[in-house]
mmCIF file of C-alpha atoms and ligand atoms in Angstrom:
data_model
loop_
_atom_site.group_PDB
_atom_site.id
_atom_site.type_symbol
_atom_site.label_atom_id
_atom_site.label_comp_id
_atom_site.label_asym_id
_atom_site.label_seq_id
_atom_site.Cartn_x
_atom_site.Cartn_y
_atom_site.Cartn_z
ATOM 1 C CA MET A 82 92.259 83.121 97.504
ATOM 2 C CA ARG A 83 89.317 83.825 99.808
ATOM 3 C CA ILE A 84 88.733 87.111 101.623
ATOM 4 C CA ILE A 85 86.850 86.269 104.772
ATOM 5 C CA LYS A 86 85.110 89.025 106.706
ATOM 6 C CA SER A 87 83.329 87.206 109.482
ATOM 7 C CA ILE A 88 84.444 85.053 112.411
ATOM 8 C CA LYS A 89 81.856 82.443 111.590
ATOM 9 C CA GLU A 90 83.041 82.101 107.998
ATOM 10 C CA MET A 91 86.669 81.927 109.160
ATOM 11 C CA ARG A 92 85.810 79.129 111.565
ATOM 12 C CA GLU A 93 83.980 77.232 108.827
ATOM 13 C CA PHE A 94 86.890 77.570 106.373
ATOM 14 C CA VAL A 95 89.452 76.188 108.816
ATOM 15 C CA ALA A 96 87.109 73.430 109.964
ATOM 16 C CA GLU A 97 86.815 72.353 106.306
ATOM 17 C CA MET A 98 90.603 72.428 105.873
ATOM 18 C CA ARG A 99 91.139 70.403 109.036
ATOM 19 C CA GLN A 100 88.650 67.794 107.942
ATOM 20 C CA ALA A 101 90.629 67.438 104.731
ATOM 21 C CA GLY A 102 93.654 66.756 106.945
ATOM 22 C CA LYS A 103 95.513 69.951 106.103
ATOM 23 C CA SER A 104 97.856 71.829 108.422
ATOM 24 C CA ILE A 105 97.292 75.510 108.963
ATOM 25 C CA GLY A 106 99.769 78.392 109.170
ATOM 26 C CA LEU A 107 98.703 81.856 110.412
ATOM 27 C CA ALA A 108 100.505 85.151 109.797
ATOM 28 C CA PRO A 109 98.903 87.950 111.778
ATOM 29 C CA THR A 110 99.395 91.434 110.330
ATOM 30 C CA MET A 111 97.983 94.936 110.343
ATOM 31 C CA GLY A 112 98.100 95.219 106.539
ATOM 32 C CA ALA A 113 99.949 97.816 104.379
ATOM 33 C CA LEU A 114 101.908 94.768 103.383
ATOM 34 C CA HIS A 115 105.523 94.887 102.330
ATOM 35 C CA ALA A 116 108.293 92.340 101.557
ATOM 36 C CA GLY A 117 108.777 91.607 105.321
ATOM 37 C CA HIS A 118 105.147 90.473 105.645
ATOM 38 C CA LEU A 119 105.372 88.512 102.370
ATOM 39 C CA GLU A 120 108.398 86.614 103.756
ATOM 40 C CA LEU A 121 106.261 85.444 106.748
ATOM 41 C CA MET A 122 103.669 84.195 104.248
ATOM 42 C CA SER A 123 106.202 82.422 102.001
ATOM 43 C CA GLN A 124 107.696 80.690 105.072
ATOM 44 C CA ALA A 125 104.182 79.744 106.195
ATOM 45 C CA LYS A 126 103.453 78.356 102.716
ATOM 46 C CA SER A 127 106.603 76.256 102.717
ATOM 47 C CA GLN A 128 105.763 74.719 106.128
ATOM 48 C CA CYS A 129 101.974 74.454 106.126
ATOM 49 C CA ASP A 130 99.327 73.208 103.634
ATOM 50 C CA VAL A 131 97.028 76.191 104.105
ATOM 51 C CA VAL A 132 98.040 79.768 104.929
ATOM 52 C CA VAL A 133 95.765 82.274 106.553
ATOM 53 C CA VAL A 134 96.774 85.884 106.856
ATOM 54 C CA SER A 135 94.862 88.225 109.170
ATOM 55 C CA ILE A 136 94.738 91.863 108.373
ATOM 56 C CA PHE A 137 93.468 93.844 111.348
ATOM 57 C CA VAL A 138 94.524 97.227 112.567
ATOM 58 C CA ASN A 139 93.937 96.415 116.214
ATOM 59 C CA PRO A 140 92.574 99.428 118.076
ATOM 60 C CA ILE A 141 93.409 98.168 121.547
ATOM 61 C CA GLN A 142 97.143 98.018 120.965
ATOM 62 C CA PHE A 143 97.411 101.708 120.115
ATOM 63 C CA GLY A 144 97.846 104.401 122.735
ATOM 64 C CA PRO A 145 95.594 107.463 122.689
ATOM 65 C CA ASN A 146 98.181 109.636 120.991
ATOM 66 C CA GLU A 147 99.383 107.041 118.496
ATOM 67 C CA ASP A 148 98.705 106.537 114.866
ATOM 68 C CA PHE A 149 95.634 104.250 114.906
ATOM 69 C CA ALA A 150 93.550 106.658 112.778
ATOM 70 C CA LYS A 151 96.206 107.339 110.159
ATOM 71 C CA TYR A 152 97.636 103.808 109.968
ATOM 72 C CA PRO A 153 97.652 102.955 106.229
ATOM 73 C CA ARG A 154 94.793 100.682 105.106
ATOM 74 C CA ASP A 155 94.445 99.289 101.527
ATOM 75 C CA LEU A 156 92.762 95.906 101.310
ATOM 76 C CA ALA A 157 92.691 95.740 97.534
ATOM 77 C CA SER A 158 96.453 96.227 97.175
ATOM 78 C CA ASP A 159 97.125 93.871 100.176
ATOM 79 C CA ALA A 160 94.899 91.137 98.688
ATOM 80 C CA GLN A 161 96.859 91.263 95.421
ATOM 81 C CA LYS A 162 100.143 90.834 97.285
ATOM 82 C CA THR A 163 98.908 87.941 99.435
ATOM 83 C CA ALA A 164 97.484 86.180 96.387
ATOM 84 C CA GLY A 165 100.950 86.453 94.733
ATOM 85 C CA VAL A 166 102.580 84.402 97.517
ATOM 86 C CA GLY A 167 100.001 81.680 97.526
ATOM 87 C CA VAL A 168 97.969 82.708 100.620
ATOM 88 C CA ASP A 169 94.719 80.712 100.848
ATOM 89 C CA ALA A 170 92.613 83.032 102.916
ATOM 90 C CA VAL A 171 92.779 86.589 104.213
ATOM 91 C CA PHE A 172 90.873 87.172 107.447
ATOM 92 C CA TYR A 173 89.692 90.776 107.520
ATOM 93 C CA PRO A 174 87.465 91.407 110.563
ATOM 94 C CA THR A 175 86.138 94.758 111.777
ATOM 95 C CA PRO A 176 86.871 96.169 115.245
ATOM 96 C CA GLU A 177 83.163 95.817 116.100
ATOM 97 C CA MET A 178 83.355 92.100 115.355
ATOM 98 C CA MET A 179 86.496 91.568 117.429
ATOM 99 C CA TYR A 180 85.390 93.819 120.297
ATOM 100 C CA PRO A 181 81.590 93.841 120.415
ATOM 101 C CA ASP A 182 79.742 95.839 123.069
ATOM 102 C CA GLY A 183 80.410 94.365 126.467
ATOM 103 C CA PHE A 184 83.889 92.986 125.610
ATOM 104 C CA ALA A 185 85.749 92.785 128.867
ATOM 105 C CA THR A 186 88.404 90.103 128.739
ATOM 106 C CA TYR A 187 92.095 90.882 128.191
ATOM 107 C CA VAL A 188 95.185 88.689 128.223
ATOM 108 C CA ASN A 189 98.214 90.136 129.994
ATOM 109 C CA VAL A 190 101.750 88.756 129.946
ATOM 110 C CA GLU A 191 103.677 90.116 132.940
ATOM 111 C CA GLY A 192 107.353 90.910 133.495
ATOM 112 C CA ILE A 193 108.841 90.835 129.996
ATOM 113 C CA THR A 194 106.273 93.424 128.878
ATOM 114 C CA ASP A 195 107.606 95.998 131.418
ATOM 115 C CA LYS A 196 110.541 97.004 129.267
ATOM 116 C CA LEU A 197 111.433 98.137 125.728
ATOM 117 C CA CYS A 198 108.210 98.807 123.739
ATOM 118 C CA GLY A 199 106.109 97.791 126.705
ATOM 119 C CA LEU A 200 107.592 100.671 128.695
ATOM 120 C CA SER A 201 107.277 103.238 125.906
ATOM 121 C CA ARG A 202 103.790 102.092 124.925
ATOM 122 C CA PRO A 203 101.720 101.305 128.039
ATOM 123 C CA GLY A 204 98.966 98.817 127.287
ATOM 124 C CA HIS A 205 100.411 97.906 123.879
ATOM 125 C CA PHE A 206 101.257 94.306 124.645
ATOM 126 C CA ARG A 207 97.948 93.730 126.491
ATOM 127 C CA GLY A 208 96.306 94.696 123.184
ATOM 128 C CA VAL A 209 98.661 92.592 121.088
ATOM 129 C CA VAL A 210 98.433 89.471 123.258
ATOM 130 C CA THR A 211 94.585 89.736 123.512
ATOM 131 C CA VAL A 212 94.113 90.002 119.734
ATOM 132 C CA VAL A 213 96.670 87.237 118.999
ATOM 133 C CA CYS A 214 94.935 84.979 121.470
ATOM 134 C CA LYS A 215 91.562 85.666 119.826
ATOM 135 C CA LEU A 216 93.091 85.004 116.376
ATOM 136 C CA PHE A 217 94.571 81.754 117.640
ATOM 137 C CA HIS A 218 91.122 80.636 118.882
ATOM 138 C CA ILE A 219 89.447 81.611 115.647
ATOM 139 C CA VAL A 220 91.971 80.130 113.197
ATOM 140 C CA LYS A 221 93.368 77.293 115.402
ATOM 141 C CA PRO A 222 96.714 77.280 113.525
ATOM 142 C CA ASP A 223 99.395 74.552 113.857
ATOM 143 C CA LYS A 224 102.012 77.232 113.340
ATOM 144 C CA ALA A 225 102.011 81.012 113.608
ATOM 145 C CA PHE A 226 104.576 83.257 111.933
ATOM 146 C CA PHE A 227 105.977 86.488 113.421
ATOM 147 C CA GLY A 228 108.926 88.701 112.509
ATOM 148 C CA GLN A 229 112.113 89.358 114.435
ATOM 149 C CA LYS A 230 111.465 93.022 113.655
ATOM 150 C CA ASP A 231 109.184 92.805 116.697
ATOM 151 C CA ALA A 232 111.464 90.515 118.675
ATOM 152 C CA GLN A 233 109.882 91.443 122.064
ATOM 153 C CA GLN A 234 106.455 90.587 120.648
ATOM 154 C CA VAL A 235 107.699 87.147 119.665
ATOM 155 C CA ALA A 236 109.065 86.553 123.156
ATOM 156 C CA VAL A 237 105.759 87.743 124.643
ATOM 157 C CA ILE A 238 103.628 85.531 122.324
ATOM 158 C CA ARG A 239 105.848 82.526 123.098
ATOM 159 C CA ARG A 240 105.359 83.193 126.825
ATOM 160 C CA MET A 241 101.607 83.259 126.319
ATOM 161 C CA THR A 242 101.486 80.047 124.347
ATOM 162 C CA ASP A 243 103.682 78.272 126.890
ATOM 163 C CA ASP A 244 101.867 79.653 129.878
ATOM 164 C CA LEU A 245 98.361 78.960 128.567
ATOM 165 C CA ASP A 246 99.316 75.555 127.082
ATOM 166 C CA MET A 247 98.434 76.527 123.511
ATOM 167 C CA ASP A 248 99.703 73.831 121.160
ATOM 168 C CA ILE A 249 100.931 76.309 118.485
ATOM 169 C CA ASP A 250 104.451 76.360 117.087
ATOM 170 C CA ILE A 251 105.631 80.043 117.064
ATOM 171 C CA GLN A 252 108.111 80.715 114.250
ATOM 172 C CA MET A 253 110.322 83.808 114.150
ATOM 173 C CA ILE A 254 111.344 85.120 110.733
ATOM 174 C CA PRO A 255 114.523 87.252 110.265
ATOM 175 C CA ILE A 256 114.130 90.953 109.583
ATOM 176 C CA VAL A 257 113.672 91.870 105.899
ATOM 177 C CA ARG A 258 115.529 94.973 104.985
ATOM 178 C CA GLU A 259 115.611 97.356 101.995
ATOM 179 C CA GLU A 260 118.874 97.390 100.106
ATOM 180 C CA SER A 261 119.761 100.507 102.124
ATOM 181 C CA GLY A 262 119.637 98.488 105.385
ATOM 182 C CA LEU A 263 116.297 100.134 106.466
ATOM 183 C CA ALA A 264 114.061 97.536 108.101
ATOM 184 C CA MET A 265 110.821 97.226 106.092
ATOM 185 C CA SER A 266 107.907 98.752 107.989
ATOM 186 C CA SER A 267 104.387 99.909 107.118
ATOM 187 C CA ARG A 268 105.287 103.073 109.002
ATOM 188 C CA ASN A 269 108.119 103.791 106.536
ATOM 189 C CA GLU A 270 105.280 105.194 104.391
ATOM 190 C CA TYR A 271 105.084 108.192 106.764
ATOM 191 C CA LEU A 272 108.678 109.258 106.027
ATOM 192 C CA SER A 273 109.578 112.123 103.733
ATOM 193 C CA PRO A 274 112.632 111.466 101.399
ATOM 194 C CA LEU A 275 114.843 113.351 103.792
ATOM 195 C CA GLU A 276 113.534 111.458 106.795
ATOM 196 C CA ARG A 277 113.981 108.125 104.946
ATOM 197 C CA GLU A 278 117.640 109.011 104.443
ATOM 198 C CA ALA A 279 117.970 109.920 108.178
ATOM 199 C CA ALA A 280 116.294 106.645 109.168
ATOM 200 C CA LEU A 281 119.233 104.696 107.785
ATOM 201 C CA VAL A 282 120.973 105.578 111.030
ATOM 202 C CA LEU A 283 118.969 102.845 112.828
ATOM 203 C CA SER A 284 120.360 99.932 110.875
ATOM 204 C CA ARG A 285 123.754 101.606 110.517
ATOM 205 C CA SER A 286 124.152 101.998 114.292
ATOM 206 C CA LEU A 287 123.208 98.305 114.797
ATOM 207 C CA GLU A 288 125.619 97.257 112.164
ATOM 208 C CA LYS A 289 128.433 99.131 114.003
ATOM 209 C CA ALA A 290 127.561 97.294 117.214
ATOM 210 C CA GLN A 291 127.486 94.002 115.321
ATOM 211 C CA GLN A 292 130.959 94.718 113.955
ATOM 212 C CA ALA A 293 132.298 95.667 117.445
ATOM 213 C CA PHE A 294 130.774 92.479 118.828
ATOM 214 C CA SER A 295 132.277 90.378 116.138
ATOM 215 C CA GLY A 296 135.620 92.080 116.873
ATOM 216 C CA GLY A 297 135.441 90.872 120.479
ATOM 217 C CA GLU A 298 133.444 93.569 122.356
ATOM 218 C CA LYS A 299 131.051 91.737 124.711
ATOM 219 C CA THR A 300 130.192 94.481 127.234
ATOM 220 C CA VAL A 301 126.516 95.413 126.918
ATOM 221 C CA GLU A 302 126.971 99.041 128.111
ATOM 222 C CA ILE A 303 129.681 99.703 125.586
ATOM 223 C CA LEU A 304 127.669 98.197 122.719
ATOM 224 C CA LYS A 305 124.593 100.268 123.728
ATOM 225 C CA ALA A 306 126.703 103.398 123.982
ATOM 226 C CA LEU A 307 128.110 102.817 120.540
ATOM 227 C CA VAL A 308 124.606 102.615 119.037
ATOM 228 C CA ALA A 309 123.373 105.691 120.949
ATOM 229 C CA ARG A 310 126.377 107.792 119.897
ATOM 230 C CA GLU A 311 125.804 107.030 116.232
ATOM 231 C CA ILE A 312 122.114 107.872 116.449
ATOM 232 C CA LYS A 313 122.748 111.122 118.394
ATOM 233 C CA ALA A 314 125.002 112.285 115.479
ATOM 234 C CA GLU A 315 121.872 112.313 113.270
ATOM 235 C CA PRO A 316 120.057 115.582 113.808
ATOM 236 C CA MET A 317 116.644 114.253 112.651
ATOM 237 C CA ALA A 318 116.722 111.305 115.074
ATOM 238 C CA LEU A 319 115.551 111.281 118.643
ATOM 239 C CA ILE A 320 116.121 108.147 120.747
ATOM 240 C CA ASP A 321 113.166 106.582 122.575
ATOM 241 C CA TYR A 322 115.294 103.760 123.803
ATOM 242 C CA VAL A 323 118.469 101.813 123.055
ATOM 243 C CA GLU A 324 118.482 98.683 125.267
ATOM 244 C CA ALA A 325 119.978 95.233 125.403
ATOM 245 C CA TYR A 326 118.594 92.234 127.251
ATOM 246 C CA ARG A 327 119.159 88.524 127.180
ATOM 247 C CA TYR A 328 116.865 86.857 124.668
ATOM 248 C CA PRO A 329 114.177 85.623 125.010
ATOM 249 C CA ASP A 330 113.676 86.022 128.785
ATOM 250 C CA LEU A 331 114.759 89.749 128.580
ATOM 251 C CA ALA A 332 116.810 89.475 131.758
ATOM 252 C CA GLU A 333 119.381 92.191 132.489
ATOM 253 C CA VAL A 334 122.917 91.216 131.488
ATOM 254 C CA GLU A 335 126.305 92.914 131.647
ATOM 255 C CA GLN A 336 128.090 90.740 129.126
ATOM 256 C CA VAL A 337 126.858 89.103 125.888
ATOM 257 C CA GLU A 338 126.472 85.443 126.730
ATOM 258 C CA ASP A 339 124.077 83.134 124.897
ATOM 259 C CA LYS A 340 121.723 85.487 123.054
ATOM 260 C CA VAL A 341 121.330 89.191 123.589
ATOM 261 C CA LEU A 342 118.691 91.361 121.950
ATOM 262 C CA LEU A 343 120.039 94.826 121.086
ATOM 263 C CA ALA A 344 116.962 96.809 120.344
ATOM 264 C CA LEU A 345 116.099 100.406 119.678
ATOM 265 C CA ALA A 346 113.138 102.693 119.086
ATOM 266 C CA VAL A 347 113.915 106.060 117.480
ATOM 267 C CA TYR A 348 111.739 108.965 116.324
ATOM 268 C CA ILE A 349 112.573 110.291 112.915
ATOM 269 C CA GLY A 350 110.463 113.399 112.869
ATOM 270 C CA LYS A 351 107.053 112.256 114.184
ATOM 271 C CA THR A 352 107.575 108.659 113.086
ATOM 272 C CA ARG A 353 108.586 106.096 115.696
ATOM 273 C CA LEU A 354 110.680 103.311 114.132
ATOM 274 C CA ILE A 355 112.101 100.187 115.728
ATOM 275 C CA ASP A 356 114.921 97.835 114.757
ATOM 276 C CA ASN A 357 117.143 95.272 116.447
ATOM 277 C CA ILE A 358 119.807 92.606 116.164
ATOM 278 C CA ILE A 359 120.311 89.503 118.169
ATOM 279 C CA LEU A 360 123.943 89.009 119.216
ATOM 280 C CA GLU A 361 124.922 85.374 119.694
ATOM 281 C CA ALA A 362 127.972 84.481 121.779
HETATM 282 P P1 LIG B 197 102.657 94.477 111.478
HETATM 283 O O1 LIG B 197 101.700 94.443 110.372
HETATM 284 O O2 LIG B 197 103.605 95.634 111.446
HETATM 285 O O3 LIG B 197 101.905 94.306 112.739
HETATM 286 O O4 LIG B 197 103.579 93.242 111.306
HETATM 287 C C1 LIG B 197 102.995 91.917 111.164
HETATM 288 C C2 LIG B 197 104.107 90.900 111.271
HETATM 289 O O5 LIG B 197 105.086 91.088 110.275
HETATM 290 C C3 LIG B 197 104.848 90.923 112.655
HETATM 291 O O6 LIG B 197 105.059 89.629 113.072
HETATM 292 C C4 LIG B 197 106.082 91.679 112.280
HETATM 293 O O7 LIG B 197 107.154 91.351 113.114
HETATM 294 C C5 LIG B 197 106.324 91.164 110.903
HETATM 295 N N1 LIG B 197 107.218 92.118 110.192
HETATM 296 C C6 LIG B 197 107.011 93.449 110.004
HETATM 297 N N2 LIG B 197 108.012 93.979 109.333
HETATM 298 C C7 LIG B 197 108.930 92.984 109.118
HETATM 299 C C8 LIG B 197 110.237 92.913 108.466
HETATM 300 N N3 LIG B 197 110.793 93.983 107.994
HETATM 301 N N4 LIG B 197 110.831 91.739 108.415
HETATM 302 C C9 LIG B 197 110.243 90.613 108.960
HETATM 303 N N5 LIG B 197 109.040 90.639 109.557
HETATM 304 C C10 LIG B 197 108.418 91.803 109.663
#
């Protein structure tokens, strides 16, 4: 497995692979890799000849009071994990390389970025879409792999590739959870043992909603209220949002028809965690 630290070398690697007639899969990440990330890579490996994983803690998608500085970084451990699932190359650029002096071009998806995490984290999706667009131009993948954990992000990236005529197949991989139900996240590293216990309320509340839905409850307000009530019963949890929108266009709906994304963001202590389920009528 190659670790590639420059844009030029990355371009040369993919050009070589293309010349050899190989298809390329890309899994963009911010590192601190866990089983959720590794699942994206395994899926990429099963669908593409060559798998590139980018590890880049993207400064422009963090707000001024967010965790950019303390976000966990450990290339050596990440590289071991990627090698274990057959990744061919890890792209590990620096912020200075991605955003050199004079950088002034941003990609903005409108509308569907005004709600959920886009509302709580102003500028977040502008940063995400810009870096993903750059990665797509550098790596030129046939397919790119993202997790349902960030379901809004997948909808936003698909919007971008459709709107800008990028010929890249965007694959969404289901959420990988710990046995306890907790969605895997690099930010789980911030949680104390007590907070980790409290954090189980996220998946538990969504599970309750899923059960109610399976039992015939289709009214979005009732399903959202059910989730909120469960979370409010946990003293260490503070709701940022509990929302439900049609997926993937994130239109407002009153009843679950087609697909509805039931998504939440909750602070457990200082750590903001997200989770979701997609209800399918
Ligand atoms: P991140 O490093 O947190 O930016 O995540 C990189 C990619 O991994 C994104 O597409 C995430 O949606 C995906 N991902 C993160 N956690 C999970 C998980 N628990 N299950 C599936 N995909 C995940």
